[in-house]
Amino acid sequence: MAITTWLALLLTHPLEFRTLLQFYLYHEQKRDIKALKEHPTSGWDRASMRRCWEFLDMTSRSFSAVIKELDGDLARTIALFYLVLRGLDTVEDDMTIPDAVKQPILRSFHVHTVTPGWKFDGCGPNEKDRQLLVEYDTVVEEVNLLLPHYKNVIIDITLKMETGMADYAHKAATTGTIYLDTVAEYDLYCHYVAGLVGEGLSRIFAASGKEVASLGSQLELSNSMGLLLQKTNIIRDFREDADEKRFFWPKEIWGAYGFNEMSEMHKTDPDTMQRASWAQSGMIVDALRHAVDSLDYLRLLKNQSVFNFCAIPATMAIATLELCFMNKEMFQRNIKIRKADAAKLIMRSTNPREVGLIFRDYARRIHAKAVPSDPNFLKIGIACGKIEQWCEHSYPSFIQILPESGRQELDPNDPRTRVVQGEQNLEAALARKRKLNGITNGKAPAQLELTQTSMSELAMYVGAAFALVMALAGGIVYAVMKYSD
């Protein structure tokens, strides 16, 4: 950020200035892929991989930062996985490529990805990621250097994804239908473009050995994680997609509010704006149904770098959904969460409990903005309530964690504390009763006493007995000596 930007932020948003300053000063970079010691796993010593890292920066700065901090060879593997799918997505999105040309490229992309020297320069001049495909042979070279268990996952996911993308692109080109009709069709499309990414990532994490092998088979949770992120982007990018004649919102949702075309929703007359807000809330309700599954997925992760990689986009997504909810500006321009909010989320997204609390806080904000006149009012309440319920079930609020020591403490003002203390007192009373009765697992009272005697008590008794024996022996010796005299 420029000095003038910092000064303007200090004068207009001093709290945000403080947050960003803390982030830049204290947020520690976990890994430097350019460092000499990282070259064996990051591939920075090869010109082809350095170019791939440059492409990653050009195509997605937000994902680039978290990918680079992954442990070991995961960073390079997932960077290449991302570039392969970005190349595939670029071909699918480019409306200037005729369907007759697009179809064979899409349906063979998994083959092209391992074919040395393959590249494509047929994208339109305005396609932002055109250069990636022009130099795609660089990506191919690096993919072929991956370990087989990584390479096989990338090729398998590319094959599945390209099939779905090609089917949807062909339908749009041959039937003239530019809309997804039902929510089920919308779910399937998002599965192809994002749910499969979640599956691929889970399989790569498992194959690396940094996560348990069973993570690779968590297909439903992986799919939900991908759908939450994809649907959030589709909601937020409404205006950009509409201007490019790309329409991903299902007609089942927006058509219920009297619209014949999606492009009608960015009109500024009061009636249109209100109906567009109802459609918007319907889309957000649909996205929120993946929130709990995403939280469950995050609880399965054990490696800190993998957790950060998955958790940061998830918290950004819930914050973006809150920003979009009941925000009419979304239909007029692209909106994003403020940099200070993003920095705060990055610093907080370090463990499942904290991420759950972030989801809960933003769900409460969404619920607070809901209005009874919204046809989705009850659905919004239920969706937000499920997030609240998940947090309370997983991390009960009456169990407090002291920030200084990390020790758990029960809130004395919460009625549930008295219940827990009552149960603990009952357990202690029962233990005393079992001890008195001498009946535990068939042991006699004497055996019970011996079992429950601590090692320190036993040592004390043995020492006392030894001292007594020595005293008696000493007395006997003294008596014998006196008698002999």
Short mmCIF file of C-alpha atoms in Angstrom, two decimals:
data_model
loop_
_atom_site.label_atom_id
_atom_site.label_comp_id
_atom_site.label_asym_id
_atom_site.label_seq_id
_atom_site.Cartn_x
_atom_site.Cartn_y
_atom_site.Cartn_z
CA MET A 1 0.00 0.00 0.00
CA ALA A 2 1.19 3.49 -0.84
CA ILE A 3 1.99 6.04 1.88
CA THR A 4 -0.95 8.19 0.79
CA THR A 5 -3.28 5.20 1.13
CA TRP A 6 -2.00 4.54 4.65
CA LEU A 7 -2.49 8.20 5.60
CA ALA A 8 -6.00 8.25 4.17
CA LEU A 9 -6.85 5.07 6.06
CA LEU A 10 -5.44 6.52 9.30
CA LEU A 11 -7.64 9.61 8.96
CA THR A 12 -10.84 7.89 7.82
CA HIS A 13 -10.68 4.45 9.48
CA PRO A 14 -8.17 4.55 12.37
CA LEU A 15 -9.22 1.14 13.78
CA GLU A 16 -8.69 -0.49 10.39
CA PHE A 17 -5.31 1.25 10.15
CA ARG A 18 -4.33 -0.31 13.47
CA THR A 19 -5.47 -3.79 12.35
CA LEU A 20 -3.56 -3.65 9.07
CA LEU A 21 -0.46 -2.30 10.78
CA GLN A 22 -0.59 -5.18 13.28
CA PHE A 23 -1.01 -7.64 10.44
CA TYR A 24 1.97 -6.35 8.45
CA LEU A 25 4.18 -6.06 11.54
CA TYR A 26 3.32 -9.22 13.43
CA HIS A 27 1.87 -11.74 10.95
CA GLU A 28 4.68 -14.17 10.42
CA GLN A 29 5.30 -15.59 6.96
CA LYS A 30 5.38 -19.33 7.50
CA ARG A 31 7.53 -20.19 4.52
CA ASP A 32 9.71 -18.60 1.84
CA ILE A 33 9.61 -20.78 -1.27
CA LYS A 34 12.58 -18.87 -2.71
CA ALA A 35 14.88 -19.88 0.15
CA LEU A 36 17.67 -22.26 -0.83
CA LYS A 37 16.59 -24.88 1.72
CA GLU A 38 13.10 -24.94 0.14
CA HIS A 39 14.27 -25.57 -3.44
CA PRO A 40 13.98 -29.40 -3.27
CA THR A 41 10.25 -29.16 -2.52
CA SER A 42 9.25 -25.79 -4.02
CA GLY A 43 11.12 -26.25 -7.31
CA TRP A 44 12.26 -22.63 -7.30
CA ASP A 45 15.66 -23.68 -8.73
CA ARG A 46 13.96 -24.65 -12.03
CA ALA A 47 13.00 -21.95 -14.54
CA SER A 48 9.81 -23.80 -15.49
CA MET A 49 8.56 -23.94 -11.88
CA ARG A 50 9.50 -20.30 -11.27
CA ARG A 51 7.28 -19.40 -14.22
CA CYS A 52 4.47 -21.51 -12.73
CA TRP A 53 4.77 -19.60 -9.45
CA GLU A 54 4.51 -16.37 -11.48
CA PHE A 55 1.35 -17.65 -13.16
CA LEU A 56 -0.08 -18.48 -9.74
CA ASP A 57 0.50 -14.89 -8.62
CA MET A 58 -1.09 -13.55 -11.81
CA THR A 59 -4.21 -15.74 -11.66
CA SER A 60 -5.02 -15.51 -7.95
CA ARG A 61 -3.13 -13.45 -5.40
CA SER A 62 -5.39 -14.54 -2.55
CA PHE A 63 -4.95 -18.27 -3.16
CA SER A 64 -1.28 -17.81 -4.03
CA ALA A 65 -0.43 -16.57 -0.54
CA VAL A 66 -1.97 -19.51 1.31
CA ILE A 67 -0.70 -22.09 -1.19
CA LYS A 68 2.90 -20.95 -0.74
CA GLU A 69 2.71 -21.54 3.01
CA LEU A 70 1.77 -25.23 2.72
CA ASP A 71 4.32 -27.68 4.11
CA GLY A 72 6.84 -29.51 1.97
CA ASP A 73 5.90 -30.54 -1.56
CA LEU A 74 2.22 -29.80 -0.94
CA ALA A 75 2.75 -26.17 -1.98
CA ARG A 76 4.18 -27.05 -5.40
CA THR A 77 1.66 -29.86 -5.98
CA ILE A 78 -1.39 -27.74 -5.20
CA ALA A 79 0.00 -24.77 -7.12
CA LEU A 80 0.17 -26.98 -10.23
CA PHE A 81 -3.26 -28.49 -9.48
CA TYR A 82 -4.67 -24.95 -9.32
CA LEU A 83 -3.01 -23.92 -12.62
CA VAL A 84 -4.28 -27.01 -14.44
CA LEU A 85 -7.85 -26.34 -13.34
CA ARG A 86 -7.48 -22.61 -14.04
CA GLY A 87 -6.42 -23.45 -17.60
CA LEU A 88 -9.41 -25.75 -18.02
CA ASP A 89 -11.76 -23.12 -16.59
CA THR A 90 -10.33 -20.46 -18.91
CA VAL A 91 -11.22 -22.53 -21.97
CA GLU A 92 -14.72 -23.19 -20.64
CA ASP A 93 -15.39 -19.53 -19.78
CA ASP A 94 -14.12 -18.05 -23.06
CA MET A 95 -17.25 -17.23 -25.09
CA THR A 96 -15.17 -16.39 -28.19
CA ILE A 97 -14.16 -20.02 -28.77
CA PRO A 98 -16.67 -21.83 -31.05
CA ASP A 99 -18.27 -24.92 -29.53
CA ALA A 100 -16.82 -27.13 -32.26
CA VAL A 101 -13.32 -26.05 -31.19
CA LYS A 102 -14.03 -25.93 -27.47
CA GLN A 103 -15.51 -29.41 -27.07
CA PRO A 104 -12.49 -31.51 -28.14
CA ILE A 105 -10.13 -29.32 -26.10
CA LEU A 106 -12.24 -29.60 -22.96
CA ARG A 107 -12.86 -33.34 -23.24
CA SER A 108 -9.15 -34.09 -23.76
CA PHE A 109 -7.69 -31.61 -21.32
CA HIS A 110 -6.49 -34.35 -18.96
CA VAL A 111 -4.48 -35.78 -21.87
CA HIS A 112 -3.12 -32.38 -22.92
CA THR A 113 -1.98 -31.78 -19.33
CA VAL A 114 0.59 -34.59 -19.60
CA THR A 115 1.43 -34.20 -23.30
CA PRO A 116 4.87 -32.56 -23.55
CA GLY A 117 4.85 -29.34 -25.57
CA TRP A 118 1.04 -28.87 -25.63
CA LYS A 119 -0.24 -25.28 -25.42
CA PHE A 120 -3.19 -23.29 -26.76
CA ASP A 121 -3.29 -19.76 -28.19
CA GLY A 122 -6.90 -19.71 -29.38
CA CYS A 123 -8.41 -17.76 -26.48
CA GLY A 124 -9.80 -14.30 -27.09
CA PRO A 125 -7.45 -11.33 -26.61
CA ASN A 126 -9.45 -10.06 -23.64
CA GLU A 127 -9.40 -13.32 -21.70
CA LYS A 128 -7.47 -12.44 -18.53
CA ASP A 129 -5.71 -15.82 -18.14
CA ARG A 130 -4.95 -16.25 -21.83
CA GLN A 131 -1.16 -16.24 -21.27
CA LEU A 132 -1.39 -19.28 -18.99
CA LEU A 133 -2.65 -21.36 -21.92
CA VAL A 134 -0.18 -19.78 -24.37
CA GLU A 135 2.63 -21.10 -22.14
CA TYR A 136 0.80 -24.17 -20.87
CA ASP A 137 3.71 -26.41 -21.94
CA THR A 138 5.55 -25.06 -18.88
CA VAL A 139 2.78 -26.38 -16.63
CA VAL A 140 2.83 -29.72 -18.47
CA GLU A 141 6.57 -30.04 -17.87
CA GLU A 142 6.16 -29.56 -14.13
CA VAL A 143 3.10 -31.82 -13.80
CA ASN A 144 5.11 -34.65 -15.36
CA LEU A 145 7.76 -34.19 -12.65
CA LEU A 146 5.25 -34.79 -9.81
CA LEU A 147 5.24 -38.01 -7.81
CA PRO A 148 2.81 -40.55 -9.33
CA HIS A 149 0.33 -40.49 -6.41
CA TYR A 150 -0.04 -36.71 -6.84
CA LYS A 151 -0.10 -36.73 -10.62
CA ASN A 152 -2.77 -39.44 -10.76
CA VAL A 153 -5.12 -37.43 -8.53
CA ILE A 154 -4.71 -34.30 -10.68
CA ILE A 155 -5.39 -36.19 -13.91
CA ASP A 156 -8.40 -38.02 -12.45
CA ILE A 157 -10.02 -34.82 -11.13
CA THR A 158 -9.30 -33.00 -14.42
CA LEU A 159 -11.02 -35.80 -16.34
CA LYS A 160 -14.13 -35.62 -14.14
CA MET A 161 -14.27 -31.83 -14.24
CA GLU A 162 -13.73 -31.46 -17.97
CA THR A 163 -16.63 -33.83 -18.67
CA GLY A 164 -19.08 -31.76 -16.66
CA MET A 165 -17.83 -28.46 -18.04
CA ALA A 166 -18.01 -29.70 -21.62
CA ASP A 167 -21.60 -30.90 -21.13
CA TYR A 168 -22.75 -27.53 -19.79
CA ALA A 169 -20.83 -25.56 -22.45
CA HIS A 170 -22.35 -27.70 -25.21
CA LYS A 171 -25.86 -27.25 -23.82
CA ALA A 172 -25.46 -23.47 -23.75
CA ALA A 173 -24.04 -23.40 -27.29
CA THR A 174 -26.58 -25.71 -28.95
CA THR A 175 -29.86 -25.12 -27.12
CA GLY A 176 -29.62 -21.39 -26.59
CA THR A 177 -30.29 -21.91 -22.88
CA ILE A 178 -28.00 -19.63 -20.91
CA TYR A 179 -29.53 -20.32 -17.50
CA LEU A 180 -29.37 -23.10 -14.95
CA ASP A 181 -32.99 -23.99 -14.32
CA THR A 182 -33.12 -25.73 -10.93
CA VAL A 183 -31.18 -25.68 -7.68
CA ALA A 184 -30.30 -29.34 -8.29
CA GLU A 185 -28.74 -28.39 -11.64
CA TYR A 186 -26.93 -25.52 -9.92
CA ASP A 187 -25.56 -27.95 -7.31
CA LEU A 188 -24.32 -30.29 -10.02
CA TYR A 189 -22.61 -27.48 -11.91
CA CYS A 190 -20.91 -26.26 -8.73
CA HIS A 191 -19.87 -29.85 -8.00
CA TYR A 192 -18.09 -30.04 -11.34
CA VAL A 193 -16.29 -26.72 -11.01
CA ALA A 194 -15.61 -26.65 -7.24
CA GLY A 195 -16.79 -29.77 -5.41
CA LEU A 196 -14.33 -31.86 -7.41
CA VAL A 197 -11.59 -29.42 -6.41
CA GLY A 198 -12.43 -30.17 -2.78
CA GLU A 199 -12.26 -33.90 -3.48
CA GLY A 200 -8.91 -33.52 -5.23
CA LEU A 201 -7.43 -31.46 -2.42
CA SER A 202 -8.56 -34.00 0.19
CA ARG A 203 -6.98 -36.82 -1.79
CA ILE A 204 -3.73 -34.87 -2.19
CA PHE A 205 -3.64 -34.05 1.54
CA ALA A 206 -4.15 -37.73 2.34
CA ALA A 207 -1.55 -38.88 -0.21
CA SER A 208 1.03 -36.51 1.29
CA GLY A 209 0.82 -38.26 4.66
CA LYS A 210 0.24 -34.93 6.39
CA GLU A 211 -3.42 -35.83 6.94
CA VAL A 212 -5.03 -39.18 7.71
CA ALA A 213 -5.63 -41.49 4.76
CA SER A 214 -9.40 -41.52 5.42
CA LEU A 215 -9.64 -37.81 4.57
CA GLY A 216 -9.42 -38.72 0.89
CA SER A 217 -12.74 -40.59 1.15
CA GLN A 218 -14.68 -37.73 2.81
CA LEU A 219 -16.39 -36.89 -0.48
CA GLU A 220 -19.56 -35.28 0.90
CA LEU A 221 -17.74 -32.94 3.26
CA SER A 222 -15.12 -32.11 0.62
CA ASN A 223 -17.87 -31.33 -1.88
CA SER A 224 -19.65 -29.05 0.60
CA MET A 225 -16.45 -27.17 1.29
CA GLY A 226 -16.02 -26.50 -2.43
CA LEU A 227 -19.67 -25.53 -2.92
CA LEU A 228 -19.60 -23.00 -0.08
CA LEU A 229 -16.68 -21.16 -1.70
CA GLN A 230 -18.00 -21.42 -5.26
CA LYS A 231 -21.53 -20.30 -4.44
CA THR A 232 -20.18 -17.35 -2.46
CA ASN A 233 -18.15 -16.25 -5.49
CA ILE A 234 -21.15 -16.67 -7.79
CA ILE A 235 -23.29 -14.49 -5.52
CA ARG A 236 -20.65 -11.80 -5.08
CA ASP A 237 -19.68 -11.67 -8.79
CA PHE A 238 -23.26 -11.12 -10.02
CA ARG A 239 -22.60 -7.86 -11.83
CA GLU A 240 -19.30 -8.91 -13.40
CA ASP A 241 -20.82 -12.17 -14.67
CA ALA A 242 -23.97 -10.43 -15.93
CA ASP A 243 -21.88 -7.93 -17.91
CA GLU A 244 -19.98 -10.85 -19.48
CA LYS A 245 -23.29 -12.67 -20.26
CA ARG A 246 -22.48 -15.44 -17.76
CA PHE A 247 -25.49 -16.43 -15.66
CA PHE A 248 -25.06 -18.99 -12.88
CA TRP A 249 -27.92 -18.18 -10.50
CA PRO A 250 -30.62 -20.91 -10.90
CA LYS A 251 -33.88 -19.70 -12.39
CA GLU A 252 -35.78 -21.64 -9.71
CA ILE A 253 -34.65 -18.96 -7.22
CA TRP A 254 -34.69 -15.66 -9.12
CA GLY A 255 -37.63 -16.58 -11.37
CA ALA A 256 -39.86 -16.90 -8.30
CA TYR A 257 -39.77 -13.11 -7.85
CA GLY A 258 -41.17 -12.07 -11.21
CA PHE A 259 -37.98 -11.74 -13.26
CA ASN A 260 -37.85 -12.95 -16.83
CA GLU A 261 -34.14 -12.28 -17.27
CA MET A 262 -31.35 -12.07 -14.70
CA SER A 263 -30.14 -8.82 -16.24
CA GLU A 264 -33.34 -7.15 -14.97
CA MET A 265 -32.12 -7.41 -11.38
CA HIS A 266 -29.69 -4.51 -11.55
CA LYS A 267 -32.38 -1.95 -12.32
CA THR A 268 -32.61 0.74 -9.65
CA ASP A 269 -36.36 1.31 -9.28
CA PRO A 270 -37.61 0.45 -5.74
CA ASP A 271 -39.80 -2.50 -6.75
CA THR A 272 -37.03 -4.20 -8.74
CA MET A 273 -34.47 -3.60 -6.01
CA GLN A 274 -36.72 -5.16 -3.39
CA ARG A 275 -37.46 -8.25 -5.48
CA ALA A 276 -33.77 -8.57 -6.35
CA SER A 277 -33.00 -8.51 -2.60
CA TRP A 278 -35.40 -11.43 -2.08
CA ALA A 279 -33.62 -13.38 -4.83
CA GLN A 280 -30.30 -12.46 -3.26
CA SER A 281 -31.38 -13.74 0.16
CA GLY A 282 -32.60 -16.95 -1.48
CA MET A 283 -29.15 -17.50 -2.96
CA ILE A 284 -27.50 -16.84 0.40
CA VAL A 285 -29.82 -19.30 2.16
CA ASP A 286 -28.78 -21.88 -0.42
CA ALA A 287 -25.06 -21.19 0.20
CA LEU A 288 -25.44 -21.32 3.99
CA ARG A 289 -26.67 -24.91 3.89
CA HIS A 290 -23.04 -25.96 3.25
CA ALA A 291 -21.65 -24.10 6.28
CA VAL A 292 -22.01 -26.85 8.90
CA ASP A 293 -20.45 -29.49 6.63
CA SER A 294 -17.53 -27.13 6.02
CA LEU A 295 -17.01 -26.72 9.76
CA ASP A 296 -17.11 -30.50 10.19
CA TYR A 297 -14.49 -30.84 7.45
CA LEU A 298 -12.16 -28.35 9.12
CA ARG A 299 -12.34 -30.32 12.39
CA LEU A 300 -10.84 -33.34 10.60
CA LEU A 301 -7.63 -31.50 9.65
CA LYS A 302 -4.52 -31.97 11.79
CA ASN A 303 -1.70 -30.26 9.89
CA GLN A 304 -1.58 -26.53 10.69
CA SER A 305 -0.61 -25.37 7.19
CA VAL A 306 -3.37 -27.47 5.63
CA PHE A 307 -5.87 -26.12 8.16
CA ASN A 308 -4.90 -22.52 7.40
CA PHE A 309 -5.16 -23.19 3.67
CA CYS A 310 -8.74 -24.43 4.04
CA ALA A 311 -9.93 -22.24 6.93
CA ILE A 312 -8.96 -18.81 5.58
CA PRO A 313 -11.05 -19.07 2.37
CA ALA A 314 -13.95 -20.46 4.43
CA THR A 315 -13.98 -17.53 6.87
CA MET A 316 -13.60 -15.11 3.94
CA ALA A 317 -16.66 -16.79 2.38
CA ILE A 318 -18.92 -16.39 5.42
CA ALA A 319 -17.78 -12.76 5.78
CA THR A 320 -18.55 -12.16 2.08
CA LEU A 321 -22.02 -13.69 2.42
CA GLU A 322 -22.73 -11.30 5.30
CA LEU A 323 -21.47 -8.39 3.20
CA CYS A 324 -23.72 -9.36 0.29
CA PHE A 325 -26.85 -10.00 2.35
CA MET A 326 -29.39 -7.20 1.90
CA ASN A 327 -26.71 -5.16 0.10
CA LYS A 328 -28.22 -3.54 -3.01
CA GLU A 329 -24.79 -2.29 -4.10
CA MET A 330 -23.93 -5.87 -5.09
CA PHE A 331 -26.18 -5.55 -8.15
CA GLN A 332 -24.43 -2.39 -9.34
CA ARG A 333 -20.73 -3.18 -8.81
CA ASN A 334 -18.30 -5.77 -7.49
CA ILE A 335 -18.00 -5.64 -3.71
CA LYS A 336 -15.34 -7.12 -1.44
CA ILE A 337 -14.70 -7.28 2.29
CA ARG A 338 -12.33 -4.58 3.48
CA LYS A 339 -8.61 -5.36 3.74
CA ALA A 340 -8.60 -4.84 7.50
CA ASP A 341 -11.42 -7.36 7.91
CA ALA A 342 -9.54 -9.82 5.71
CA ALA A 343 -6.37 -9.35 7.76
CA LYS A 344 -8.31 -9.92 10.98
CA LEU A 345 -9.80 -13.12 9.59
CA ILE A 346 -6.39 -14.41 8.51
CA MET A 347 -4.98 -13.81 11.99
CA ARG A 348 -7.95 -15.48 13.71
CA SER A 349 -8.36 -18.55 11.45
CA THR A 350 -5.93 -20.76 13.34
CA ASN A 351 -8.06 -23.51 14.91
CA PRO A 352 -11.53 -25.10 14.52
CA ARG A 353 -12.97 -23.43 17.61
CA GLU A 354 -12.00 -19.93 16.49
CA VAL A 355 -13.29 -20.57 12.96
CA GLY A 356 -16.57 -21.83 14.42
CA LEU A 357 -16.90 -18.63 16.44
CA ILE A 358 -16.22 -16.55 13.30
CA PHE A 359 -19.00 -18.41 11.47
CA ARG A 360 -21.31 -17.90 14.45
CA ASP A 361 -20.58 -14.16 14.65
CA TYR A 362 -21.25 -13.57 10.95
CA ALA A 363 -24.36 -15.78 11.07
CA ARG A 364 -25.68 -13.56 13.86
CA ARG A 365 -25.01 -10.48 11.74
CA ILE A 366 -26.88 -12.00 8.81
CA HIS A 367 -29.81 -12.89 11.03
CA ALA A 368 -29.85 -9.38 12.51
CA LYS A 369 -30.18 -7.86 9.02
CA ALA A 370 -33.06 -10.15 7.97
CA VAL A 371 -36.48 -8.53 7.72
CA PRO A 372 -39.84 -10.28 8.29
CA SER A 373 -41.14 -9.14 4.90
CA ASP A 374 -38.46 -11.27 3.18
CA PRO A 375 -40.05 -14.53 1.89
CA ASN A 376 -36.83 -16.26 3.02
CA PHE A 377 -36.97 -14.83 6.54
CA LEU A 378 -37.67 -18.15 8.30
CA LYS A 379 -35.15 -20.02 6.15
CA ILE A 380 -32.48 -17.47 7.04
CA GLY A 381 -33.23 -17.96 10.73
CA ILE A 382 -33.01 -21.75 10.42
CA ALA A 383 -29.74 -21.62 8.44
CA CYS A 384 -28.12 -19.25 10.95
CA GLY A 385 -29.53 -21.30 13.84
CA LYS A 386 -27.83 -24.44 12.55
CA ILE A 387 -24.46 -22.68 12.66
CA GLU A 388 -25.21 -21.46 16.20
CA GLN A 389 -26.24 -24.99 17.20
CA TRP A 390 -23.06 -26.49 15.74
CA CYS A 391 -20.88 -24.08 17.69
CA GLU A 392 -22.71 -24.67 20.97
CA HIS A 393 -22.61 -28.44 20.52
CA SER A 394 -18.94 -28.56 19.54
CA TYR A 395 -17.60 -25.80 21.79
CA PRO A 396 -20.10 -25.05 24.62
CA SER A 397 -20.02 -21.38 25.53
CA PHE A 398 -20.02 -22.01 29.29
CA ILE A 399 -16.58 -23.63 28.99
CA GLN A 400 -14.23 -20.68 28.81
CA ILE A 401 -10.58 -20.82 27.78
CA LEU A 402 -8.30 -18.46 29.70
CA PRO A 403 -6.15 -16.57 27.16
CA GLU A 404 -3.12 -16.37 29.45
CA SER A 405 -2.75 -20.05 30.33
CA GLY A 406 -5.03 -21.81 27.85
CA ARG A 407 -6.68 -23.57 30.81
CA GLN A 408 -10.40 -24.32 30.69
CA GLU A 409 -12.73 -22.75 33.24
CA LEU A 410 -16.49 -23.09 33.76
CA ASP A 411 -18.54 -19.90 33.69
CA PRO A 412 -19.95 -19.56 37.23
CA ASN A 413 -22.93 -17.52 36.00
CA ASP A 414 -24.12 -20.17 33.55
CA PRO A 415 -26.75 -22.66 34.88
CA ARG A 416 -25.03 -25.47 33.01
CA THR A 417 -22.02 -25.04 35.28
CA ARG A 418 -24.14 -26.10 38.24
CA VAL A 419 -25.27 -29.18 36.32
CA VAL A 420 -21.68 -30.18 35.56
CA GLN A 421 -20.59 -29.52 39.14
CA GLY A 422 -23.54 -31.54 40.41
CA GLU A 423 -22.52 -34.47 38.20
CA GLN A 424 -18.93 -34.20 39.41
CA ASN A 425 -20.08 -34.18 43.07
CA LEU A 426 -22.30 -37.18 42.43
CA GLU A 427 -19.40 -39.08 40.86
CA ALA A 428 -17.20 -38.26 43.86
CA ALA A 429 -19.91 -39.46 46.28
CA LEU A 430 -20.36 -42.71 44.36
CA ALA A 431 -16.61 -43.27 44.38
CA ARG A 432 -16.52 -42.86 48.15
CA LYS A 433 -19.45 -45.23 48.52
CA ARG A 434 -17.74 -47.86 46.36
CA LYS A 435 -14.64 -47.50 48.46
CA LEU A 436 -16.57 -47.99 51.69
CA ASN A 437 -18.48 -50.96 50.35
CA GLY A 438 -15.28 -52.40 48.93
CA ILE A 439 -16.99 -53.53 45.76
CA THR A 440 -15.26 -52.53 42.55
CA ASN A 441 -14.70 -55.07 39.81
CA GLY A 442 -15.03 -57.94 42.26
CA LYS A 443 -12.16 -56.82 44.53
CA ALA A 444 -12.26 -57.39 48.29
CA PRO A 445 -12.07 -54.32 50.53
CA ALA A 446 -8.46 -55.04 51.47
CA GLN A 447 -7.54 -55.34 47.78
CA LEU A 448 -9.43 -52.14 47.04
CA GLU A 449 -7.51 -50.27 49.72
CA LEU A 450 -4.23 -51.54 48.30
CA THR A 451 -5.25 -50.63 44.75
CA GLN A 452 -6.31 -47.11 45.68
CA THR A 453 -3.26 -46.43 47.86
CA SER A 454 -0.91 -44.09 46.10
CA MET A 455 2.75 -44.91 45.54
CA SER A 456 3.79 -42.17 47.95
CA GLU A 457 1.59 -43.63 50.70
CA LEU A 458 2.94 -47.11 50.03
CA ALA A 459 6.50 -45.84 50.28
CA MET A 460 5.65 -44.15 53.55
CA TYR A 461 4.23 -47.36 55.01
CA VAL A 462 7.23 -49.42 53.85
CA GLY A 463 9.59 -46.86 55.37
CA ALA A 464 7.73 -46.87 58.66
CA ALA A 465 7.79 -50.67 58.79
CA PHE A 466 11.51 -50.69 58.01
CA ALA A 467 12.16 -48.16 60.78
CA LEU A 468 10.13 -50.27 63.22
CA VAL A 469 12.07 -53.41 62.33
CA MET A 470 15.37 -51.59 62.75
CA ALA A 471 14.25 -50.20 66.12
CA LEU A 472 13.26 -53.67 67.32
CA ALA A 473 16.51 -55.14 66.09
CA GLY A 474 18.43 -52.39 67.82
CA GLY A 475 16.51 -53.07 71.06
CA ILE A 476 17.22 -56.76 70.88
CA VAL A 477 20.94 -56.18 70.31
CA TYR A 478 21.04 -53.74 73.21
CA ALA A 479 19.27 -56.23 75.51
CA VAL A 480 21.61 -59.07 74.53
CA MET A 481 24.68 -56.94 75.09
CA LYS A 482 23.39 -55.78 78.49
CA TYR A 483 22.56 -59.34 79.55
CA SER A 484 25.98 -60.59 78.49
CA ASP A 485 27.59 -57.91 80.60
#
